XYZ file of C-alpha atoms in Angstrom:
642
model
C -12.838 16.884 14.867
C -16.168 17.273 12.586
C -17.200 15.923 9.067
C -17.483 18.485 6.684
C -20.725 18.889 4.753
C -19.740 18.170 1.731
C -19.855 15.503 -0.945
C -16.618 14.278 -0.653
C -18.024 10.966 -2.211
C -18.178 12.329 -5.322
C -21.214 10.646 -6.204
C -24.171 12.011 -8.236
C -26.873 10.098 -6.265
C -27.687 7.537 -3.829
C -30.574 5.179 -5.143
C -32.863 3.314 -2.271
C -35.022 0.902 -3.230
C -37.968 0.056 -0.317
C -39.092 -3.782 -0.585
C -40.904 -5.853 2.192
C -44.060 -7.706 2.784
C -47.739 -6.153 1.400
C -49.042 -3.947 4.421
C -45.634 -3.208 6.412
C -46.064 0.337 5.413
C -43.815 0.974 2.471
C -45.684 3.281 0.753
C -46.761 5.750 3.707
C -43.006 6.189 4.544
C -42.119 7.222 1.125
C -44.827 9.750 1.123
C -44.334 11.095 4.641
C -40.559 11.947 3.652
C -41.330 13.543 0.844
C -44.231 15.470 2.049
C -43.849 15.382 5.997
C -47.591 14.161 6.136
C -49.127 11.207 6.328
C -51.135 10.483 3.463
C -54.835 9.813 3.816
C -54.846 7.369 0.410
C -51.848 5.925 -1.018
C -51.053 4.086 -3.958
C -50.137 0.640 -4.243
C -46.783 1.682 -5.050
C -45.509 5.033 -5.298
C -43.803 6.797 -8.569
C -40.176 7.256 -7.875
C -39.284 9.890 -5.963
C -36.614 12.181 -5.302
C -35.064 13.917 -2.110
C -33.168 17.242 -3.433
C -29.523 17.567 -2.164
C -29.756 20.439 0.369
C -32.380 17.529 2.034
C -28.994 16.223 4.520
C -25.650 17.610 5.135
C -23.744 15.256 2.616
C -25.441 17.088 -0.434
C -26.185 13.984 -2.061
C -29.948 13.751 -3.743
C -31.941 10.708 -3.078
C -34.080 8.521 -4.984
C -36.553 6.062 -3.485
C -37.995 3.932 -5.732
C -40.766 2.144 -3.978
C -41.936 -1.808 -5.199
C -44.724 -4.306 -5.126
C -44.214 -7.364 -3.484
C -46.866 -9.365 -5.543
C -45.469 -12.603 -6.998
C -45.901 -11.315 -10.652
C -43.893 -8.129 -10.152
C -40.441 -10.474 -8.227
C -38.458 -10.126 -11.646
C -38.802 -5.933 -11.355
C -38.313 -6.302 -7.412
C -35.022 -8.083 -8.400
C -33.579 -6.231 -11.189
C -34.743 -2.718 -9.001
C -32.736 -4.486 -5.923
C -29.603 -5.465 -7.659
C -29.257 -1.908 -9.347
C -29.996 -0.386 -5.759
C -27.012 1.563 -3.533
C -28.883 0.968 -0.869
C -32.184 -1.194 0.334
C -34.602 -0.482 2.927
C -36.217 -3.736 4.567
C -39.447 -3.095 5.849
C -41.746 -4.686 8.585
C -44.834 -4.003 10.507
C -43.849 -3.370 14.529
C -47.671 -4.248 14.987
C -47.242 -7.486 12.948
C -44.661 -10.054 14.192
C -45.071 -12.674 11.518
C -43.641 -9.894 9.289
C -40.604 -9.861 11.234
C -40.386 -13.377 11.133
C -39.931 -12.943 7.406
C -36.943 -10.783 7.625
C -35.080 -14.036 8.452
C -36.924 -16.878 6.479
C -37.332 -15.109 3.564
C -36.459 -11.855 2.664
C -32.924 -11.801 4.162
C -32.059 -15.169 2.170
C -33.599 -13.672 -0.830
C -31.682 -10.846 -0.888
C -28.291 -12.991 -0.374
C -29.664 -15.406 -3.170
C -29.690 -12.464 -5.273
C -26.163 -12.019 -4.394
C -27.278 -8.472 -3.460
C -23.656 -6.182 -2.825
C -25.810 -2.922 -1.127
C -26.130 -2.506 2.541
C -29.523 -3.046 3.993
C -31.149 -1.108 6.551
C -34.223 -3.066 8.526
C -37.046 -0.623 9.406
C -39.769 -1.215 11.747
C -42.400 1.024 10.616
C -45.795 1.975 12.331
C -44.098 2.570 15.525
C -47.211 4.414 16.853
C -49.023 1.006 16.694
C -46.155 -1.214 18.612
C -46.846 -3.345 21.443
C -45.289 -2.137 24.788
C -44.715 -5.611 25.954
C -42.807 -6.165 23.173
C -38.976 -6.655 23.614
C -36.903 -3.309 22.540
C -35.266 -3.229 19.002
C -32.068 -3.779 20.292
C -33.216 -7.168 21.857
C -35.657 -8.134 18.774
C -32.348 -7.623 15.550
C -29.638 -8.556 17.416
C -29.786 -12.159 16.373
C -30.931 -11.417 12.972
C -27.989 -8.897 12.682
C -25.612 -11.920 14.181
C -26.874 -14.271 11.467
C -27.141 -11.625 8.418
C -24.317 -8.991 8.607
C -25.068 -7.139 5.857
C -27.563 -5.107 7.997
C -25.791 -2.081 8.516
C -28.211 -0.889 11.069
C -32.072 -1.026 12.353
C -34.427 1.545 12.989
C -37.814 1.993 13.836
C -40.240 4.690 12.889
C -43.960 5.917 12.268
C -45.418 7.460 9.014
C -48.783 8.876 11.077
C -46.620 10.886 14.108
C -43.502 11.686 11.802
C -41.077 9.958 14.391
C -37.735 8.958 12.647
C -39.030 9.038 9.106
C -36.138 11.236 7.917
C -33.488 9.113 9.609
C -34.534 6.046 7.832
C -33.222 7.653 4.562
C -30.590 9.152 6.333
C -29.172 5.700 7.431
C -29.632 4.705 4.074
C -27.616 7.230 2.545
C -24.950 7.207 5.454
C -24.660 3.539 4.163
C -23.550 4.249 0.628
C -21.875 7.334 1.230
C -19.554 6.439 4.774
C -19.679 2.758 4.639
C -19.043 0.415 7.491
C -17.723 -2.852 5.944
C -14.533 -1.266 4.591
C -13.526 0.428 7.797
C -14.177 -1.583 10.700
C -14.525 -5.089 11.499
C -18.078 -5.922 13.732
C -16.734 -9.543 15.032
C -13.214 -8.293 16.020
C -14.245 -4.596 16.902
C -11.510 -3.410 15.497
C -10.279 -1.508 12.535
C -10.028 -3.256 9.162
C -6.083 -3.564 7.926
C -6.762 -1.881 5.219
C -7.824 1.134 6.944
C -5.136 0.938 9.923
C -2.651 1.019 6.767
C -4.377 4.200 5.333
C -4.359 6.378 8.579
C -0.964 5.049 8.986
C 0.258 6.754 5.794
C -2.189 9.792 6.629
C -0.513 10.142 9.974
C 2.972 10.227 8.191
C 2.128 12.567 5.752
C 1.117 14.569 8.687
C 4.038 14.121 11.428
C 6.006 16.584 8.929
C 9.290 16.648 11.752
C 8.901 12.926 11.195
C 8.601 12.071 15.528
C 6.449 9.377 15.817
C 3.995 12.125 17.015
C 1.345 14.813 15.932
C 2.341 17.871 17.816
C -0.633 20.519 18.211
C 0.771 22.518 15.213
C 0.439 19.288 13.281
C -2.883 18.255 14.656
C -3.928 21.878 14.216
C -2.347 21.333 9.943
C -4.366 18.239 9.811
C -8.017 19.202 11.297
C -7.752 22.075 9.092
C -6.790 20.469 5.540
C -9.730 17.745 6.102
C -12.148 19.959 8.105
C -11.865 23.321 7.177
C -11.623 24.972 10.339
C -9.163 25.200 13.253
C -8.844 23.648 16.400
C -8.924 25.417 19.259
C -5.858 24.720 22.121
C -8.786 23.640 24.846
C -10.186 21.604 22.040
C -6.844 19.988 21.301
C -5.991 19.248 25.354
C -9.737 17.700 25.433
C -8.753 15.164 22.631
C -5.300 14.221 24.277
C -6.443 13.867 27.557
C -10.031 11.336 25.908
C -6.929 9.512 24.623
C -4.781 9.223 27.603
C -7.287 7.974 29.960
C -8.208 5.215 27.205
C -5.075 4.507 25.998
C -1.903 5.902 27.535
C 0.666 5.072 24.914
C -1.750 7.029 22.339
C 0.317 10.244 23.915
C 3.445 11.113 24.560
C 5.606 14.598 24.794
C 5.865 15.068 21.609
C 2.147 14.579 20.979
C -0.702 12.254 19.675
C 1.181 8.793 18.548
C -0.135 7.226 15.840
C -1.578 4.364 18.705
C -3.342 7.346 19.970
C -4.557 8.551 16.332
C -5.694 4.799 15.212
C -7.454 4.860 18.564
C -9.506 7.686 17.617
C -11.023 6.894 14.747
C -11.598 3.269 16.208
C -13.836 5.690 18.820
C -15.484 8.041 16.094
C -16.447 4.456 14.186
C -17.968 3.014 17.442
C -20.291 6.064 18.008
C -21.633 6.147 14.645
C -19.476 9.228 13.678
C -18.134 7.149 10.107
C -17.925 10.323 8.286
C -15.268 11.498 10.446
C -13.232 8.743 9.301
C -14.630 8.821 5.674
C -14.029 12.339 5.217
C -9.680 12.074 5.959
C -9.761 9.227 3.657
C -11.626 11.213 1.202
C -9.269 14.695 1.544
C -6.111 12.492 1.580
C -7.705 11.290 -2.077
C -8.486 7.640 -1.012
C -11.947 5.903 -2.151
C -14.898 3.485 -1.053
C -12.443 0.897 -1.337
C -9.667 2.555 0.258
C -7.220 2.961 -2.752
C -5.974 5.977 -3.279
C -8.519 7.450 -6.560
C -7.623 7.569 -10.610
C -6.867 11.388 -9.900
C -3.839 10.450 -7.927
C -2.921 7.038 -10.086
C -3.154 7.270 -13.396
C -4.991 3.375 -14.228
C -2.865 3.340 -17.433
C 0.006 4.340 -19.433
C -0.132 5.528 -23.115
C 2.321 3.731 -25.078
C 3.248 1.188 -28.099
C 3.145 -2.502 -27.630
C 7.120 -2.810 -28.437
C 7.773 0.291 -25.898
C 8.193 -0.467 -22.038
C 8.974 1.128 -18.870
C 11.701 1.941 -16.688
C 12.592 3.361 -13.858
C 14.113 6.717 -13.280
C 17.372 7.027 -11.764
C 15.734 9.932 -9.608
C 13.159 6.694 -8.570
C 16.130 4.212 -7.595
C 18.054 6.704 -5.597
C 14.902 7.370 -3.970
C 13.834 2.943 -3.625
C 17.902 3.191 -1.843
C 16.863 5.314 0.537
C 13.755 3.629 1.990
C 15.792 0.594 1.487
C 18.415 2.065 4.033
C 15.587 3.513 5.937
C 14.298 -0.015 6.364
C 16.679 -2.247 7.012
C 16.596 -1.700 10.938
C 18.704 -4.279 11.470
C 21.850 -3.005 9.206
C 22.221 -6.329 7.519
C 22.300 -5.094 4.017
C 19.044 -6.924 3.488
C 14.925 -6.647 4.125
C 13.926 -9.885 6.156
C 9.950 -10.839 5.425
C 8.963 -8.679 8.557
C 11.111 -5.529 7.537
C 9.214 -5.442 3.919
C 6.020 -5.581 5.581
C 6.455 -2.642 7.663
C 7.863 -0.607 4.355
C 4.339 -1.575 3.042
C 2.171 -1.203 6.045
C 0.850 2.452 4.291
C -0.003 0.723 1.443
C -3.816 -1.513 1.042
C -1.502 -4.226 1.012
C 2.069 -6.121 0.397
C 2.023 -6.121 -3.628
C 4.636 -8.917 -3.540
C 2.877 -11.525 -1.711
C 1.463 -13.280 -5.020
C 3.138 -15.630 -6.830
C 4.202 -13.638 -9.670
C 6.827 -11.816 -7.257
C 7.368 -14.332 -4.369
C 10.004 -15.881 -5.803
C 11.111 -13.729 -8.267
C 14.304 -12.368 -7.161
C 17.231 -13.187 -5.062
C 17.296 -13.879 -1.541
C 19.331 -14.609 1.315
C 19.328 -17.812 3.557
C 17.187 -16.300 6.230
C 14.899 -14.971 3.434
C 15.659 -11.237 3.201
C 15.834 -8.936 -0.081
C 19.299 -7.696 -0.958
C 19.403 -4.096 -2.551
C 19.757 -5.753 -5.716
C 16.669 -8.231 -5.113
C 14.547 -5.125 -3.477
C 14.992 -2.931 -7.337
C 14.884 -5.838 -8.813
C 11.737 -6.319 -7.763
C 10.563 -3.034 -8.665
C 12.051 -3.137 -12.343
C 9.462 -6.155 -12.368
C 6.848 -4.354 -11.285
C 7.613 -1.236 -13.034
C 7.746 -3.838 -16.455
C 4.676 -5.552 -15.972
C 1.923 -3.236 -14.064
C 2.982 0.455 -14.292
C -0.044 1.858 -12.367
C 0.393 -0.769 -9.978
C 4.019 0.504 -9.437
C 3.280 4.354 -9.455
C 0.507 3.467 -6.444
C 2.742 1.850 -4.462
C 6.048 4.366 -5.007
C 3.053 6.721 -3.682
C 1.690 4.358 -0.968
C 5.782 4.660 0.187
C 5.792 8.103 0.160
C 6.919 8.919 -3.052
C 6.269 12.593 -3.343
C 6.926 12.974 -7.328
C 4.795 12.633 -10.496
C 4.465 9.696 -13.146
C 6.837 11.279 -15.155
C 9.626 11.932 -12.999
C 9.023 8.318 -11.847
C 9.209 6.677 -14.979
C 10.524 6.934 -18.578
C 8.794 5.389 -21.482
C 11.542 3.430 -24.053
C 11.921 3.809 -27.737
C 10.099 1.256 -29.666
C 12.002 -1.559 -30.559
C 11.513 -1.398 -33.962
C 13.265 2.343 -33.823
C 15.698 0.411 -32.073
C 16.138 -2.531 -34.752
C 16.592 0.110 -37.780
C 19.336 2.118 -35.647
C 20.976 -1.314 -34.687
C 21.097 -0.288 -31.121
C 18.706 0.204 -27.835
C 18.577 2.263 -24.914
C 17.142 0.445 -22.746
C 18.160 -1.030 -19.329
C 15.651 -3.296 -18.187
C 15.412 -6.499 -20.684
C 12.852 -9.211 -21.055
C 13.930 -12.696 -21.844
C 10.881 -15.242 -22.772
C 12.484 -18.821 -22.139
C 11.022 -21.508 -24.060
C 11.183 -25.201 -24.154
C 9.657 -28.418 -23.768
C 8.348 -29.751 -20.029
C 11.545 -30.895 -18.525
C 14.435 -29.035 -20.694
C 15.606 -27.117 -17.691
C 13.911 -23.830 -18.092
C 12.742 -23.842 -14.221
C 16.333 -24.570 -13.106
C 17.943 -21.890 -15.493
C 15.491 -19.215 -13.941
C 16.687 -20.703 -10.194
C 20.396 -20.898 -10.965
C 19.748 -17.122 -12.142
C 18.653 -16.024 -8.819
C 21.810 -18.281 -7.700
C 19.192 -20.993 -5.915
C 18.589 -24.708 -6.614
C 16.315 -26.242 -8.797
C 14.373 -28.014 -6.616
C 14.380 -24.391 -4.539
C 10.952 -23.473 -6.804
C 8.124 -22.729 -5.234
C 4.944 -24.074 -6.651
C 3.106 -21.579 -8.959
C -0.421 -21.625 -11.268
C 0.867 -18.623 -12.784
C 4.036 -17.402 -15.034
C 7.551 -17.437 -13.363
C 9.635 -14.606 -13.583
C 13.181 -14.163 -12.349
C 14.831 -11.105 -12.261
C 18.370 -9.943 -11.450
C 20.769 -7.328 -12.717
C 23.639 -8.641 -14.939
C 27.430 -6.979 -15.024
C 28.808 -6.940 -18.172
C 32.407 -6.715 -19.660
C 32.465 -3.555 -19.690
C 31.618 -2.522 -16.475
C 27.618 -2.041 -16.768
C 24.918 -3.538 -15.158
C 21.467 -3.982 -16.673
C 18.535 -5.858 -15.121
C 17.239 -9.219 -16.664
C 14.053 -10.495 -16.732
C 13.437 -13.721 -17.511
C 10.042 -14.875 -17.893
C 9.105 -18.864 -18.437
C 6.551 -20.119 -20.650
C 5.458 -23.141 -20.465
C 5.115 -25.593 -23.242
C 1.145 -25.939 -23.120
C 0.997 -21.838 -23.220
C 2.793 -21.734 -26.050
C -0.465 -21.526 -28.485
C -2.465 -19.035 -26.388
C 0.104 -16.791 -26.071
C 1.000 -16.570 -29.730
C -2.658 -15.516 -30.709
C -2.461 -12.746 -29.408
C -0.669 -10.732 -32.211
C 0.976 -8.054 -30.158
C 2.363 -11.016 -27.521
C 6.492 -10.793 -28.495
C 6.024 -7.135 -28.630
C 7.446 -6.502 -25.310
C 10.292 -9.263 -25.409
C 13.168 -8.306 -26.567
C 14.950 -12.270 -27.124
C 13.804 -15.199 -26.763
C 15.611 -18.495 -25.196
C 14.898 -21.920 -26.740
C 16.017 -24.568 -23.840
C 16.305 -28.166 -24.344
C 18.014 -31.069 -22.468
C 20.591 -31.957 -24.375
C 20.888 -36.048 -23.924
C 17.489 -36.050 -25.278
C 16.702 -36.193 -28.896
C 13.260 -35.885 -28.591
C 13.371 -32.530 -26.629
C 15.079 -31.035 -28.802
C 12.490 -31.563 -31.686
C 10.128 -29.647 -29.368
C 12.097 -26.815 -28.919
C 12.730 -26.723 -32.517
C 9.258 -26.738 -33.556
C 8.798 -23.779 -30.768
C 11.250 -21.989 -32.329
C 10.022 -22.078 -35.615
C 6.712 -20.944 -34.383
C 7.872 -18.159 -32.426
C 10.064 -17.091 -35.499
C 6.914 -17.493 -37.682
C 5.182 -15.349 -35.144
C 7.974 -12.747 -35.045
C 7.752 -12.819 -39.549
C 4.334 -12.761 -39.297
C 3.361 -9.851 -36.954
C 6.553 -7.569 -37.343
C 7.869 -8.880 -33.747
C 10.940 -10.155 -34.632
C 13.068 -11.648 -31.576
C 16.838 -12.620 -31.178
C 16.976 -15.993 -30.623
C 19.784 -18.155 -28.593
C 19.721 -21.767 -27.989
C 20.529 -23.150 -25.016
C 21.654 -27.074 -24.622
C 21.142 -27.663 -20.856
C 22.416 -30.692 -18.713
C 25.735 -30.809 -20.463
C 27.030 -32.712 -17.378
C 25.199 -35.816 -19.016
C 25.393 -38.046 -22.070
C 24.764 -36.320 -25.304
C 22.641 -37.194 -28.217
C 24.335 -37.079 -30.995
C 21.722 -36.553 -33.633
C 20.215 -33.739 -31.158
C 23.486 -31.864 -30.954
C 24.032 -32.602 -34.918
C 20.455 -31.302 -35.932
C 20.333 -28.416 -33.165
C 23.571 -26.768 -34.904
C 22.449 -27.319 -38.325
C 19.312 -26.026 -37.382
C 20.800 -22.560 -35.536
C 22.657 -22.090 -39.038
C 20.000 -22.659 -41.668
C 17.989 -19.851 -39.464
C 20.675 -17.601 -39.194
C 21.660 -17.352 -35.385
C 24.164 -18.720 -33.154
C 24.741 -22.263 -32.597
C 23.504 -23.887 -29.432
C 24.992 -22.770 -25.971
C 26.342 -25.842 -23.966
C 25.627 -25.242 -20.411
C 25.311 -27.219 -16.741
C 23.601 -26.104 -14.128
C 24.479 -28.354 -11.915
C 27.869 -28.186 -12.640
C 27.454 -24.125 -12.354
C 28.965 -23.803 -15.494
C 26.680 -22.034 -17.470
C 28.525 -20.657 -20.007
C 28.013 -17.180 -19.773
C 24.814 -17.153 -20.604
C 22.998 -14.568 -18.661
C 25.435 -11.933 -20.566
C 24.989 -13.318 -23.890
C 21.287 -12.804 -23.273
C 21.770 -9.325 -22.808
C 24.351 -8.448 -25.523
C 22.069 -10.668 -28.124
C 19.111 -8.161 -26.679
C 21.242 -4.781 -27.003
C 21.822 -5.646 -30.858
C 18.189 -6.006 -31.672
C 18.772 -6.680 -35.100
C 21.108 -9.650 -35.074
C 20.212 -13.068 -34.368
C 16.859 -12.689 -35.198
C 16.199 -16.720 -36.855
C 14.355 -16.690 -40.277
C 12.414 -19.647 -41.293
C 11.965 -21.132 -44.744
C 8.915 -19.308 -45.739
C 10.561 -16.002 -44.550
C 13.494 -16.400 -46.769
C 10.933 -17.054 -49.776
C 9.156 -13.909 -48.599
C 12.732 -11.970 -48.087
C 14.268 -13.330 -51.764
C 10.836 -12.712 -53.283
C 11.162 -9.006 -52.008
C 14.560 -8.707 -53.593
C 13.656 -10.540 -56.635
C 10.497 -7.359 -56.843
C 13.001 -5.314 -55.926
C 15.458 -5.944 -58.805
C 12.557 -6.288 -61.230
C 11.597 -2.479 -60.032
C 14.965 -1.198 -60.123
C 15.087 -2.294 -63.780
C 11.807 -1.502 -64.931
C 13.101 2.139 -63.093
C 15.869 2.185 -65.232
C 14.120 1.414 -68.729
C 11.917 4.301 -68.453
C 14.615 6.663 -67.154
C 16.377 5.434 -70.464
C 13.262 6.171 -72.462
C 12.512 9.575 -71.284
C 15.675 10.744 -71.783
C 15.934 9.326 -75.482
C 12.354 11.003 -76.020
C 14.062 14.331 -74.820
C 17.524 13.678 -76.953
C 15.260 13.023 -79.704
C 13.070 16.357 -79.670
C 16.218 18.141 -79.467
C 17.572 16.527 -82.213
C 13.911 17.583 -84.030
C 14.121 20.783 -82.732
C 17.739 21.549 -84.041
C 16.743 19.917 -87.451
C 13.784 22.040 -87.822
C 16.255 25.001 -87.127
C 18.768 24.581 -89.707
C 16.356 23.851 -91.841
């Protein structure tokens, strides 16, 4: 196997910027690359300068911008450092106090600085160094322990041309096939990240799907990222490197994917990195080891009230890996089982908060069917790159498109008094301690006291059968009180609910104040922006004493605004009324139920009241014209007889 020359990087340019202390040779190295000379008189600092891209096989152009290390010019040496891809550190191998500097003041600098480029220490004026002095190996090796952003050291001389073009070539090697993302230098290992992208690589690869690359396949493979075939003694010589190092790595049927992990762990440890870079690069991943925009789109092109769903084509496919997954046959994906279905992807998308403990589990903690699309429909709902990248990660094989379709807005859907949709979002409301945490738990059929801790919103999601026989998925998302504010200034922020839940405990008078006063902002909201939102009312804790005056005012209340009085229900009674369904069937009729507040009735009988005044004024001059038009008739006939 052998790295194309190519710029699979896709970059334009690498930029290296040369700092170190006065006298180290800075100057004289940029010169002698440019020129292959060393230069009788050189400048102070050198004018920018550029290596063309036929200079090294990546076909990447170069520019070296050289600096001053005076005091007065450590603002420029900064802002040309922190827009650099790549920095060369220099010192003088004649001059040990300027390696002493690396480490007490240029290396901390550059870390002050907060400097994100790799770093690449050169010894210059090799032709000068002491032969008693200890080898470069011996001399960086504790500066590289202590300051691991060196990606490598070299030393070289300006007057006999020894190394001067592999300085630069390091440099660019550094930007273009970087270690950091690939391999870990403490563990000597591969990075997870990159064991999860050769893993789907090696998939995508094993097309009879046997745990192993046969020599056809290897063949397919060094082809599609190198360009050129493998010969059979070629392929025997990599099998049998593998089998002495690592006899699992090959069995009958092939390389394994031990074996093919094991490889590029070898390419990586000889220096070879654009082996490795350039199959992440053909199978479309980038310097951070996601797969590129090209192959995700970042974002999707629709109206604020419009969301999206999955495909049916999508969920038969999610079934199958489901199946595919659940080794054990229990009908379920235990912790350990979802991590291997994600092993191909940078990472476990459901391990943050937001979808820990959003959907149903089992007692040992796996994910039903239900809880595994359920998950998805989330996902799909709330980040629709995020979910495309990680059907693909799976080994989806289809387009956005055929992944996903986008819904009619729900203002469409308000003026045809019906939706499409199958996938609704429920924003519960209500003040701290109504219940709202325990309706989202008894939802997903746990416990209150089952929550987990979060800093960010819960969501709960789960599909819901209906009377007549179908199922639609339910999200419910909780907002808590003190969010309340920042989420309504945002204009556009009920656009993607389609109703609203107003909880509050019913034994408690004062609670359900608050959760009137957030439903009258919400409906204000809805009036205001165009977002209108069915509304329900839910009285939780019916198992305890109730307020009179809050059960009183909460039904008046639900009247004067126009929706349905409040729903009684008892979590820890489990009887909750119903309420999941009456959630849904208030969200399929998106234009009932939607509460009106006093100053949107003025607006409403104001607009009828306009209305009637135009219709009339409409009506007087269709009157008048046509008595102007009976009356030149009349003229006209007069004048006639006449």
């Amino acid at each position: 196997m052998a790295a194309a020359a190519a710029n699979l990087a896709g970059r334009p340019g690498v930029r290296v910027v040369v700092i170190g202390d006065p006298g180290t040779g800075k100057s004289s190295l940029v010169v002698a690359v440019a020129t292959e000379q060393f230069p009788e008189n050189v400048p102070k600092v050198m004018p920018h300068t550029r290596l063309p891209a036929d200079y090294f096989p990546d076909r990447v152009p170069i520019t070296i911008v050289d600096t001053s290390s005076s005091p007065e010019q450590k603002p420029k040496l900064i802002a040309e450092c922190q827009a650099a891809d790549a920095v060369v550190l220099t010192y003088a191998c004649d001059r040990l106090s300027t390696l002493d500097r690396l480490s007490s003041y240029w290396l901390p600098e550059l870390r002050r600085i907060q400097l994100k480029a790799p770093v690449i220490v050169v010894g210059c004026k090799l032709d000068l160094r002491d032969d008693q002095q200890n080898s470069l190996e011996q001399t960086m090796a504790p500066i590289m322990q202590s300051f691991r952003e060196i990606e490598t050291c070299i030393e070289c001389s300006a007057l006999r041309q020894i190394q001067v073009p592999e300085v630069f070539y390091y440099a660019q090697k550094a930007v273009l096939h970087p270690t950091a993302p690939l391999f870990d230098q403490e563990a000597q290992s591969l990075k997870p990240r990159c064991v999860r992208a050769l893993k789907r690589i090696f998939i995508l690869c094993d097309h009879d799907r046997d745990g192993a690359l046969s020599d056809v396949e290897l063949n397919d493979f060094q082809v599609r990222c190198f360009s050129a075939p493998l010969q059979p003694t070629e392929i025997s010589g990599v099998k049998r490197v593998v089998q002495e190092k690592m006899p699992e790595g090959v069995n009958d049927s092939g390389l394994t994917l031990t074996g093919f992990l094991f490889l590029h762990a070898l390419f990586i440890e000889k220096g070879r990195l654009e082996t490795t870079w350039t199959v992440l690069r053909k199978f479309g991943y980038d310097n951070e080891i996601k797969l590129r925009d090209e192959f995700i789109p970042t974002s999707v092109k629709r109206a604020p009230d419009q969301t999206v769903e999955l495909t049916n084509e999508v969920i038969d496919y999610l079934k199958g890996i489901f199946n595919m997954f659940d080794i054990d046959n229990d009908e379920a994906l235990l912790p350990s089982e979802l991590d291997d279905l994600f092993s191909t992807a940078p990472e476990n998308p459901w391990t943050s908060d937001l979808y820990k403990d959003c959907a149903e589990r089992n007692v040992l903690g796996g994910l039903s069917l239900e809880g595994f699309l359920s998950k998805w429909t989330l996902m799909t709902l709330l980040d629709p790159a995020n979910s495309f990248a990680n059907l693909v990660y799976v080994g989806y094989s289809g387009d956005f498109n055929s992944a996903f379709t986008i819904t009619r807005k729900r203002r469409v859907d308000r003026k045809k008094q019906q939706t499409q949709r199958n996938v609704f979002q429920c924003y519960v409301f209500g003040p701290k301690g109504s219940g709202k945490t325990a309706l989202l738990q008894s939802f997903l059929g746990r416990q209150p006291s089952d929550a987990l801790p979060t800093n960010s919103d819960r969501f709960a999601a789960n599909t819901v059968e209906l009377s007549d026989g179908n199922r639609k998925t339910l999200v419910l998302r909780e907002i808590p009180e003190g969010d309340v504010r920042s989420l309504l200034n945002n204009k556009e922020s009920l656009a993607p609910c389609d109703a609203a839940v107003f909880v509050y405990d019913s034994c408690d008078e004062f609670s359900w104040q608050r959760a009137r006063d957030l439903l009258v902002q919400v409906a204000s909201h809805g009036e205001n922006t165009g977002y209108e939102v069915p509304c329900l009312i839910v009285a939780a804790k019916d198992d305890l004493d109730q307020s009179p005056v809050a059960l009183q005012e909460s039904t008046r209340v639900s009247q004067d605004m126009g929706i349905e009085t409040p729903i009684p229900i008892s979590v820890k009674l489990k009887d909750l009324n119903n309420i999941f369904c009456r959630i849904v069937h208030a969200a399929q009729r998106p234009h009932l139920s939607i509460p009106e507040t006093e100053a949107g009735k003025t607006r409403r009988q104001y607009r009828q009241l306009l209305n009637r005044s135009l219709m009339v004024v409409s009506v007087g001059a269709a009157i008048g014209v046509v008595g102007v038009a009976a009356y030149r008739v009349y003229a006209a006939r007069r004048n006639s007889s006449s």
